[in-house]
Amino acid sequence: MLTGRAAQLVLSPVLAAQALQVIRKTPRLPEAAGPRAGSSGTGRPLRLLILGDSSAAGVGAHHQHDALSGRLVQALSGTFSLHWRLIAQTGITTRAIPEMLRNHGRVQFDVAVTALGVNDVTRLVSPKRWSAQTRLVHDILKRDFGVRRIYGTAIPPIEQFPALPNPLAMVLGKHAVAMMARLTADLAQDATVRMVEPKWGFDPTKMARDGFHPGPETYARWGAEMAHHILADLPDATG
């Protein structure tokens, strides 16, 4: 969600006023209830980490079963003996992820699905800095947690979020595009990372009531899309 710092960074008084209005009027939804680790399914073993911000934590869904983690686990359990863990926190930025990971110990995973970037957009983190921070997270996942394949969720079309009025939405949307362009260029030679664009039918009418987070239907499509890529990359993902 937008912060006071983001409003201060926006140069135009009109944009700053809009940002503050969004902060005041947007309802604060809780993270989804339910387990954040478990085992499910039969078949080839796969250790899965889901990592990220409030969208990874399931804000906009009542229970984790209807959030990204639950939908992803459901989609993969028919193929794998899945051992999974969700590490996510509302409001977290990419810069803060390494510290959060250190607090969880060095558990080993095969695959990581990440959802990061929206909080960096609202804080106007520069594309260069965000790319460096994201690549550091990737390096930590591979070096310290044994992750062999990373599926990053590209920043969604933030300019379409119902909670954001124009011109604020347009400014943040353009900044998000610049951030993704820099990261995509920097990851061009990294075969272990796939950035997945939100092409599973992004629909502003299917978002949560805060107009800022996915609703259950969007989480279902998101989880199915991520599972599709993991299954397609099975040899690479599991070694």
GROMACS .gro file of C-alpha atoms in nm:
model
  239
    1MET     CA    1   0.000   0.000   0.000
    2LEU     CA    2   0.105   0.359  -0.051
    3THR     CA    3   0.305   0.519   0.228
    4GLY     CA    4   0.363   0.875   0.342
    5ARG     CA    5   0.716   0.847   0.208
    6ALA     CA    6   0.583   0.770  -0.140
    7ALA     CA    7   0.369   1.084  -0.126
    8GLN     CA    8   0.671   1.293  -0.028
    9LEU     CA    9   0.871   1.158  -0.318
   10VAL     CA   10   0.610   1.245  -0.578
   11LEU     CA   11   0.700   1.590  -0.705
   12SER     CA   12   0.363   1.723  -0.816
   13PRO     CA   13   0.137   1.861  -0.538
   14VAL     CA   14  -0.162   1.708  -0.720
   15LEU     CA   15  -0.006   1.364  -0.717
   16ALA     CA   16   0.098   1.399  -0.354
   17ALA     CA   17  -0.258   1.495  -0.258
   18GLN     CA   18  -0.397   1.196  -0.445
   19ALA     CA   19  -0.152   0.960  -0.276
   20LEU     CA   20  -0.251   1.085   0.068
   21GLN     CA   21  -0.619   1.048  -0.021
   22VAL     CA   22  -0.560   0.686  -0.124
   23ILE     CA   23  -0.387   0.619   0.208
   24ARG     CA   24  -0.681   0.760   0.403
   25LYS     CA   25  -0.963   0.598   0.206
   26THR     CA   26  -0.833   0.253   0.114
   27PRO     CA   27  -0.943  -0.018   0.361
   28ARG     CA   28  -0.666  -0.219   0.524
   29LEU     CA   29  -0.738  -0.585   0.458
   30PRO     CA   30  -0.581  -0.867   0.662
   31GLU     CA   31  -0.354  -1.138   0.531
   32ALA     CA   32  -0.533  -1.463   0.452
   33ALA     CA   33  -0.580  -1.702   0.742
   34GLY     CA   34  -0.456  -2.058   0.729
   35PRO     CA   35  -0.134  -2.262   0.723
   36ARG     CA   36   0.188  -2.129   0.577
   37ALA     CA   37   0.366  -2.461   0.539
   38GLY     CA   38   0.270  -2.818   0.471
   39SER     CA   39   0.293  -3.131   0.260
   40SER     CA   40   0.050  -3.243  -0.007
   41GLY     CA   41   0.014  -3.480  -0.299
   42THR     CA   42   0.195  -3.787  -0.425
   43GLY     CA   43   0.460  -3.843  -0.686
   44ARG     CA   44   0.798  -3.693  -0.747
   45PRO     CA   45   0.916  -3.480  -0.452
   46LEU     CA   46   0.926  -3.105  -0.495
   47ARG     CA   47   1.016  -2.845  -0.232
   48LEU     CA   48   0.840  -2.516  -0.300
   49LEU     CA   49   0.892  -2.170  -0.152
   50ILE     CA   50   0.639  -1.891  -0.204
   51LEU     CA   51   0.796  -1.557  -0.117
   52GLY     CA   52   0.675  -1.201  -0.126
   53ASP     CA   53   0.457  -0.916  -0.014
   54SER     CA   54   0.088  -0.882   0.072
   55SER     CA   55  -0.026  -1.048  -0.249
   56ALA     CA   56   0.186  -1.353  -0.167
   57ALA     CA   57   0.040  -1.340   0.186
   58GLY     CA   58  -0.310  -1.365   0.040
   59VAL     CA   59  -0.451  -1.022   0.118
   60GLY     CA   60  -0.786  -1.012  -0.061
   61ALA     CA   61  -0.869  -1.375   0.014
   62HIS     CA   62  -1.025  -1.502   0.335
   63HIS     CA   63  -0.814  -1.819   0.360
   64GLN     CA   64  -0.487  -1.938   0.213
   65HIS     CA   65  -0.678  -2.209   0.025
   66ASP     CA   66  -0.816  -1.931  -0.197
   67ALA     CA   67  -0.490  -1.732  -0.215
   68LEU     CA   68  -0.178  -1.783  -0.424
   69SER     CA   69  -0.022  -2.045  -0.196
   70GLY     CA   70  -0.334  -2.258  -0.178
   71ARG     CA   71  -0.407  -2.240  -0.548
   72LEU     CA   72  -0.049  -2.320  -0.639
   73VAL     CA   73  -0.036  -2.614  -0.399
   74GLN     CA   74  -0.364  -2.748  -0.537
   75ALA     CA   75  -0.237  -2.724  -0.895
   76LEU     CA   76   0.093  -2.901  -0.822
   77SER     CA   77  -0.022  -3.168  -0.578
   78GLY     CA   78  -0.159  -3.385  -0.856
   79THR     CA   79   0.193  -3.431  -0.993
   80PHE     CA   80   0.429  -3.389  -0.698
   81SER     CA   81   0.478  -3.497  -0.342
   82LEU     CA   82   0.492  -3.133  -0.245
   83HIS     CA   83   0.660  -2.982   0.060
   84TRP     CA   84   0.591  -2.611   0.066
   85ARG     CA   85   0.634  -2.297   0.271
   86LEU     CA   86   0.497  -1.944   0.244
   87ILE     CA   87   0.715  -1.655   0.360
   88ALA     CA   88   0.534  -1.328   0.303
   89GLN     CA   89   0.456  -1.001   0.476
   90THR     CA   90   0.230  -0.708   0.398
   91GLY     CA   91   0.418  -0.391   0.307
   92ILE     CA   92   0.756  -0.555   0.262
   93THR     CA   93   0.991  -0.421  -0.003
   94THR     CA   94   1.244  -0.615  -0.204
   95ARG     CA   95   1.524  -0.453  -0.008
   96ALA     CA   96   1.390  -0.605   0.317
   97ILE     CA   97   1.357  -0.961   0.185
   98PRO     CA   98   1.713  -1.078   0.267
   99GLU     CA   99   1.663  -0.997   0.636
  100MET     CA  100   1.327  -1.175   0.638
  101LEU     CA  101   1.487  -1.482   0.484
  102ARG     CA  102   1.762  -1.484   0.744
  103ASN     CA  103   1.495  -1.503   1.015
  104HIS     CA  104   1.361  -1.827   0.866
  105GLY     CA  105   1.685  -2.025   0.855
  106ARG     CA  106   1.838  -2.202   0.558
  107VAL     CA  107   1.569  -2.449   0.461
  108GLN     CA  108   1.631  -2.610   0.123
  109PHE     CA  109   1.391  -2.568  -0.170
  110ASP     CA  110   1.388  -2.670  -0.535
  111VAL     CA  111   1.162  -2.397  -0.670
  112ALA     CA  112   1.071  -2.046  -0.555
  113VAL     CA  113   0.773  -1.839  -0.667
  114THR     CA  114   0.807  -1.471  -0.584
  115ALA     CA  115   0.566  -1.177  -0.574
  116LEU     CA  116   0.755  -0.852  -0.523
  117GLY     CA  117   0.771  -0.503  -0.666
  118VAL     CA  118   0.442  -0.321  -0.604
  119ASN     CA  119   0.564  -0.173  -0.275
  120ASP     CA  120   0.883  -0.067  -0.451
  121VAL     CA  121   0.676   0.107  -0.718
  122THR     CA  122   0.478   0.305  -0.461
  123ARG     CA  123   0.805   0.413  -0.299
  124LEU     CA  124   0.945   0.513  -0.640
  125VAL     CA  125   1.254   0.293  -0.602
  126SER     CA  126   1.472   0.353  -0.907
  127PRO     CA  127   1.470   0.081  -1.175
  128LYS     CA  128   1.845   0.030  -1.137
  129ARG     CA  129   1.824  -0.011  -0.761
  130TRP     CA  130   1.521  -0.240  -0.773
  131SER     CA  131   1.684  -0.465  -1.029
  132ALA     CA  132   1.996  -0.494  -0.813
  133GLN     CA  133   1.786  -0.571  -0.504
  134THR     CA  134   1.583  -0.832  -0.689
  135ARG     CA  135   1.891  -1.002  -0.826
  136LEU     CA  136   2.040  -1.009  -0.475
  137VAL     CA  137   1.728  -1.191  -0.353
  138HIS     CA  138   1.768  -1.439  -0.637
  139ASP     CA  139   2.133  -1.495  -0.549
  140ILE     CA  140   2.045  -1.560  -0.184
  141LEU     CA  141   1.773  -1.806  -0.279
  142LYS     CA  142   2.010  -2.001  -0.501
  143ARG     CA  143   2.316  -1.984  -0.277
  144ASP     CA  144   2.165  -2.027   0.071
  145PHE     CA  145   1.839  -2.211   0.004
  146GLY     CA  146   1.936  -2.441  -0.281
  147VAL     CA  147   1.672  -2.302  -0.519
  148ARG     CA  148   1.731  -2.418  -0.874
  149ARG     CA  149   1.451  -2.236  -1.048
  150ILE     CA  150   1.283  -1.902  -0.967
  151TYR     CA  151   0.947  -1.792  -1.103
  152GLY     CA  152   0.908  -1.422  -1.045
  153THR     CA  153   0.572  -1.250  -1.086
  154ALA     CA  154   0.608  -0.943  -1.302
  155ILE     CA  155   0.463  -0.622  -1.158
  156PRO     CA  156   0.094  -0.614  -1.256
  157PRO     CA  157  -0.058  -0.322  -1.450
  158ILE     CA  158  -0.077  -0.094  -1.148
  159GLU     CA  159  -0.231   0.183  -1.357
  160GLN     CA  160  -0.547  -0.033  -1.372
  161PHE     CA  161  -0.587  -0.069  -0.994
  162PRO     CA  162  -0.930   0.073  -0.901
  163ALA     CA  163  -0.789   0.225  -0.580
  164LEU     CA  164  -0.560   0.459  -0.775
  165PRO     CA  165  -0.694   0.775  -0.943
  166ASN     CA  166  -0.533   0.941  -1.240
  167PRO     CA  167  -0.285   1.097  -1.288
  168LEU     CA  168  -0.131   0.908  -0.993
  169ALA     CA  169  -0.213   0.571  -1.146
  170MET     CA  170  -0.053   0.670  -1.477
  171VAL     CA  171   0.266   0.792  -1.309
  172LEU     CA  172   0.305   0.476  -1.100
  173GLY     CA  173   0.220   0.258  -1.399
  174LYS     CA  174   0.493   0.415  -1.608
  175HIS     CA  175   0.740   0.375  -1.324
  176ALA     CA  176   0.649   0.007  -1.295
  177VAL     CA  177   0.708  -0.043  -1.667
  178ALA     CA  178   1.052   0.115  -1.637
  179MET     CA  179   1.137  -0.107  -1.340
  180MET     CA  180   1.033  -0.422  -1.526
  181ALA     CA  181   1.223  -0.320  -1.838
  182ARG     CA  182   1.545  -0.279  -1.641
  183LEU     CA  183   1.503  -0.608  -1.456
  184THR     CA  184   1.417  -0.799  -1.774
  185ALA     CA  185   1.730  -0.667  -1.942
  186ASP     CA  186   1.948  -0.754  -1.644
  187LEU     CA  187   1.807  -1.108  -1.624
  188ALA     CA  188   1.835  -1.180  -1.996
  189GLN     CA  189   2.126  -1.420  -1.950
  190ASP     CA  190   1.999  -1.592  -1.635
  191ALA     CA  191   1.836  -1.920  -1.738
  192THR     CA  192   1.739  -2.001  -1.378
  193VAL     CA  193   1.484  -1.718  -1.355
  194ARG     CA  194   1.157  -1.684  -1.543
  195MET     CA  195   0.959  -1.362  -1.503
  196VAL     CA  196   0.592  -1.444  -1.556
  197GLU     CA  197   0.376  -1.165  -1.694
  198PRO     CA  198   0.020  -1.135  -1.555
  199LYS     CA  199  -0.147  -1.250  -1.877
  200TRP     CA  200  -0.390  -1.487  -1.707
  201GLY     CA  201  -0.680  -1.247  -1.748
  202PHE     CA  202  -0.606  -0.948  -1.527
  203ASP     CA  203  -0.943  -0.792  -1.457
  204PRO     CA  204  -0.981  -0.490  -1.226
  205THR     CA  205  -1.337  -0.603  -1.147
  206LYS     CA  206  -1.201  -0.924  -0.994
  207MET     CA  207  -0.982  -0.747  -0.741
  208ALA     CA  208  -1.042  -0.733  -0.366
  209ARG     CA  209  -1.269  -0.466  -0.220
  210ASP     CA  210  -0.970  -0.243  -0.146
  211GLY     CA  211  -0.907  -0.206  -0.520
  212PHE     CA  212  -0.541  -0.284  -0.466
  213HIS     CA  213  -0.508  -0.663  -0.415
  214PRO     CA  214  -0.618  -0.969  -0.610
  215GLY     CA  215  -0.950  -1.132  -0.537
  216PRO     CA  216  -0.994  -1.513  -0.511
  217GLU     CA  217  -1.061  -1.557  -0.884
  218THR     CA  218  -0.743  -1.372  -0.975
  219TYR     CA  219  -0.546  -1.579  -0.725
  220ALA     CA  220  -0.683  -1.896  -0.888
  221ARG     CA  221  -0.567  -1.785  -1.233
  222TRP     CA  222  -0.232  -1.669  -1.098
  223GLY     CA  223  -0.166  -2.000  -0.923
  224ALA     CA  224  -0.266  -2.198  -1.232
  225GLU     CA  225  -0.031  -1.992  -1.451
  226MET     CA  226   0.265  -2.039  -1.218
  227ALA     CA  227   0.195  -2.412  -1.192
  228HIS     CA  228   0.183  -2.434  -1.571
  229HIS     CA  229   0.535  -2.293  -1.602
  230ILE     CA  230   0.673  -2.512  -1.323
  231LEU     CA  231   0.530  -2.825  -1.484
  232ALA     CA  232   0.665  -2.722  -1.824
  233ASP     CA  233   1.013  -2.673  -1.678
  234LEU     CA  234   1.005  -2.991  -1.468
  235PRO     CA  235   1.348  -3.127  -1.573
  236ASP     CA  236   1.517  -2.795  -1.498
  237ALA     CA  237   1.318  -2.734  -1.183
  238THR     CA  238   1.405  -3.061  -1.011
  239GLY     CA  239   1.742  -3.134  -1.160
   0.00000   0.00000   0.00000
